[in-house]
Amino acid sequence: EPEVTQTPSHQVTQMGQEVILRCVPISNHLYFYWYRQILGQKVEFLVSFYNNEISEKSEIFDDQFSVERPDGSNFTLKIRSTKLEDSAMYFCASSENGRGPGYGYTFGSGTRLTVV
Amino acid sequence: GNSVTQMEGPVTLSEEAFLTINCTYTATGYPSLFWYVQYPGEGLQLLLKATKADDKGSNKGFEATYRKETTSFHLEKGSVQVSDSAVYFCALNQGGKLIFGQGTELSVKP
């Protein structure tokens, strides 16, 4: 069964450093998403991406965040200057048609980001 | 705004016990509803879904019915197994993005 692949599985970074979280969506999917889950809290929507541009973003997704599809296969989330409160599990997801879950909306296994 | 509330965990059960995990939602209109499961060290997997009122989603012995009158989507299973130990998330679809509950950890003991 096709998978969404995220790397690394765990990243530790110093506060103020830039990090890039990588995702390889399913190859025929067109819609891409990032979610995050702070330990013990809800899974929260960050951003959706289609046709090489952001289609929707949450209030969490401020100027320190950016997304990119640099080479037609990877989908990355960049955090420019990490803060302690960015420590969380980050999930990537992809969808074939953007109609949402249950229509081929697949999540990766997540990247645990720890900011120290 | 739309929101999802789940019962607090962790829930600890013995094998073959009956499981209920409560989920209620607040939404404009009638969004699709979902249960996701996260096994240790893995990603979020869609467990079941319901797209309209009175629909029952089912998979792997789990069931949930979309109740418009009580704005609920409770997850049930008649006889849990040790392999069902995981975190369960209730969610609704708001325009193609998911709004999640806080997750309920289930631990099943042999």
Coordinates of C-alpha atoms in Angstrom, one line a residue:
Chain A
E1 CA 0.0 0.0 0.0
P2 CA 1.4 3.5 -0.9
E3 CA 2.8 5.4 2.0
V4 CA 3.7 8.9 3.0
T5 CA 7.3 9.0 4.2
Q6 CA 8.6 11.5 6.6
T7 CA 12.2 12.1 7.6
P8 CA 13.8 12.3 10.1
S9 CA 11.7 10.5 12.6
H10 CA 13.2 12.5 15.4
Q11 CA 15.2 15.8 15.3
V12 CA 16.8 17.7 18.1
T13 CA 17.7 21.3 17.5
Q14 CA 19.0 24.3 19.4
M15 CA 16.6 27.2 19.9
G16 CA 16.9 29.8 17.2
Q17 CA 18.2 27.3 14.6
E18 CA 16.4 26.6 11.3
V19 CA 15.0 23.1 10.7
I20 CA 13.6 21.5 7.6
L21 CA 11.2 18.6 8.0
R22 CA 10.8 16.4 4.9
C23 CA 7.9 14.5 3.5
V24 CA 7.5 12.4 0.4
P25 CA 3.8 12.2 -0.5
I26 CA 2.2 9.5 -2.4
S27 CA 3.2 9.9 -6.0
N28 CA -0.2 10.6 -7.7
H29 CA -1.5 12.9 -4.9
L30 CA -2.0 16.5 -5.5
Y31 CA -2.9 18.0 -2.1
F32 CA -0.5 18.2 0.7
Y33 CA -0.8 19.1 4.4
W34 CA 1.1 19.6 7.6
Y35 CA -0.3 19.0 11.0
R36 CA 1.4 19.2 14.4
Q37 CA 0.7 17.7 17.8
I38 CA 2.3 19.2 20.9
L39 CA 2.8 16.5 23.5
G40 CA -0.5 15.8 25.3
Q41 CA -2.5 18.2 23.1
K42 CA -4.7 18.0 20.0
V43 CA -3.4 17.4 16.5
E44 CA -3.7 20.8 14.8
F45 CA -3.9 21.8 11.2
L46 CA -1.0 24.0 10.0
V47 CA -1.2 24.4 6.3
S48 CA -2.5 22.9 3.0
F49 CA -0.8 23.1 -0.3
Y50 CA -1.9 22.6 -3.9
N51 CA -0.6 23.6 -7.3
N52 CA 2.6 24.9 -5.8
E53 CA 0.9 27.4 -3.5
I54 CA -0.6 27.5 0.0
S55 CA -4.4 27.0 -0.2
E56 CA -5.1 27.5 3.5
K57 CA -3.1 28.1 6.6
S58 CA -4.0 28.3 10.3
E59 CA -3.1 31.1 12.7
I60 CA -0.3 28.9 14.0
F61 CA 1.4 29.1 10.6
D62 CA 3.1 32.4 11.0
D63 CA 6.0 34.0 9.3
Q64 CA 8.6 31.6 10.8
F65 CA 7.0 28.7 8.9
S66 CA 7.2 28.0 5.2
V67 CA 6.4 25.1 2.9
E68 CA 7.9 24.1 -0.4
R69 CA 7.7 21.4 -3.0
P70 CA 11.2 21.8 -4.3
D71 CA 11.6 19.0 -6.7
G72 CA 8.2 17.5 -7.5
S73 CA 8.5 14.7 -5.0
N74 CA 9.4 16.2 -1.6
F75 CA 7.2 18.4 0.4
T76 CA 9.1 20.3 3.1
L77 CA 8.2 22.3 6.2
K78 CA 10.8 24.9 7.3
I79 CA 10.8 26.6 10.6
R80 CA 13.2 29.5 10.4
S81 CA 14.1 30.3 14.0
T82 CA 12.9 27.5 16.3
K83 CA 11.4 28.2 19.7
L84 CA 10.9 25.9 22.6
E85 CA 7.2 25.8 22.0
D86 CA 7.8 24.4 18.5
S87 CA 8.6 21.1 20.1
A88 CA 6.0 18.8 18.8
M89 CA 5.2 15.8 16.5
Y90 CA 4.8 17.1 12.9
F91 CA 2.6 15.0 10.6
C92 CA 2.6 15.3 6.8
A93 CA -0.4 14.1 4.8
S94 CA -1.4 13.9 1.2
S95 CA -4.6 13.5 -0.7
E96 CA -5.5 12.6 -4.2
N97 CA -8.3 15.1 -4.7
G98 CA -8.5 17.4 -1.8
R99 CA -11.9 16.2 -0.7
G100 CA -10.4 15.2 2.6
P101 CA -10.1 12.0 4.6
G102 CA -11.7 8.9 3.5
Y103 CA -10.9 9.9 -0.1
G104 CA -7.2 8.8 -0.1
Y105 CA -6.0 11.2 2.6
T106 CA -2.9 9.5 4.0
F107 CA -0.7 10.5 6.9
G108 CA 3.0 9.9 7.4
S109 CA 4.4 8.5 10.7
G110 CA 5.5 11.9 11.9
T111 CA 8.7 13.7 12.8
R112 CA 9.2 14.4 16.5
L113 CA 10.9 17.8 16.8
T114 CA 12.6 18.7 20.1
V115 CA 13.9 22.2 20.6
V116 CA 16.4 22.6 23.4
Chain B
G1 CA -15.6 27.5 15.2
N2 CA -15.8 23.8 14.7
S3 CA -14.4 21.6 17.5
V4 CA -14.2 18.0 18.7
T5 CA -14.2 16.8 22.3
Q6 CA -13.2 13.3 23.3
M7 CA -13.3 11.5 26.6
E8 CA -10.1 11.7 28.7
G9 CA -7.7 8.8 28.7
P10 CA -6.0 6.6 29.4
V11 CA -8.6 3.9 29.2
T12 CA -7.4 0.5 30.5
L13 CA -9.4 -2.6 29.7
S14 CA -9.0 -6.3 29.9
E15 CA -9.0 -8.4 26.7
E16 CA -12.5 -9.1 25.4
A17 CA -14.1 -6.2 27.3
F18 CA -16.5 -3.8 25.7
L19 CA -15.1 -0.5 24.6
T20 CA -16.7 2.9 24.3
I21 CA -14.8 6.1 23.6
N22 CA -17.0 9.1 23.6
C23 CA -16.8 11.9 21.0
T24 CA -18.9 15.0 20.6
Y25 CA -18.6 17.8 18.1
T26 CA -19.6 21.3 17.5
A27 CA -19.9 22.3 13.9
T28 CA -21.7 24.4 11.4
G29 CA -23.6 22.2 9.1
Y30 CA -23.0 18.5 8.9
P31 CA -19.4 17.6 8.4
S32 CA -18.0 14.2 7.7
L33 CA -16.8 12.5 10.9
F34 CA -13.8 10.2 11.4
W35 CA -12.0 8.0 13.8
Y36 CA -8.2 7.7 13.4
V37 CA -5.9 5.3 15.2
Q38 CA -2.3 5.7 16.0
Y39 CA -0.4 2.6 17.0
P40 CA 2.9 3.1 18.8
G41 CA 5.6 4.5 16.6
E42 CA 3.3 4.8 13.6
G43 CA 1.3 7.5 11.8
L44 CA -2.4 8.3 11.9
Q45 CA -4.5 5.7 10.1
L46 CA -8.1 6.1 9.2
L47 CA -10.2 3.6 11.1
L48 CA -13.7 4.5 10.0
K49 CA -15.8 7.3 8.7
A50 CA -19.4 8.5 8.4
T51 CA -20.4 11.2 5.9
K52 CA -24.0 12.0 7.0
A53 CA -26.4 11.7 9.9
D54 CA -27.4 8.2 10.9
D55 CA -24.5 6.7 8.9
K56 CA -22.6 3.9 10.7
G57 CA -18.9 3.6 10.0
S58 CA -17.3 0.2 10.7
N59 CA -14.0 -1.4 10.4
K60 CA -12.0 -4.2 12.2
G61 CA -14.9 -4.7 14.6
F62 CA -15.1 -1.0 15.6
E63 CA -18.3 1.0 14.9
A64 CA -19.4 4.5 15.3
T65 CA -22.8 6.1 14.4
Y66 CA -23.2 9.7 13.3
R67 CA -25.8 11.1 15.7
K68 CA -27.0 14.6 14.6
E69 CA -29.4 15.0 17.5
T70 CA -26.7 14.5 20.1
T71 CA -23.8 15.8 18.0
S72 CA -21.9 12.6 18.8
F73 CA -19.8 9.9 17.1
H74 CA -18.9 7.5 19.8
L75 CA -16.5 4.6 19.0
E76 CA -17.5 1.1 20.2
K77 CA -16.1 -2.4 20.0
G78 CA -17.7 -5.4 21.4
S79 CA -14.5 -7.3 22.4
V80 CA -11.2 -5.6 22.4
Q81 CA -7.8 -7.3 21.9
V82 CA -4.3 -6.5 23.1
S83 CA -3.5 -5.4 19.6
D84 CA -6.1 -2.7 19.8
S85 CA -3.9 -0.8 22.2
A86 CA -3.3 2.6 20.6
V87 CA -4.4 6.2 20.7
Y88 CA -7.7 7.0 19.1
F89 CA -8.6 10.3 17.6
C90 CA -12.0 11.6 16.6
A91 CA -12.1 14.2 13.9
L92 CA -14.3 16.2 11.6
N93 CA -13.7 17.4 8.0
Q94 CA -13.9 21.2 7.6
G95 CA -13.4 22.0 4.0
G96 CA -10.8 19.3 3.4
K97 CA -8.8 19.8 6.6
L98 CA -9.2 17.8 9.8
I99 CA -10.3 19.2 13.2
F100 CA -9.1 16.6 15.8
G101 CA -10.1 15.8 19.3
Q102 CA -7.4 15.4 21.9
G103 CA -7.0 11.7 21.5
T104 CA -7.8 8.9 23.9
E105 CA -5.2 6.3 24.8
L106 CA -6.4 2.8 25.0
S107 CA -4.5 0.1 26.8
V108 CA -5.7 -3.5 26.7
K109 CA -4.3 -6.0 29.1
P110 CA -4.3 -9.8 28.5

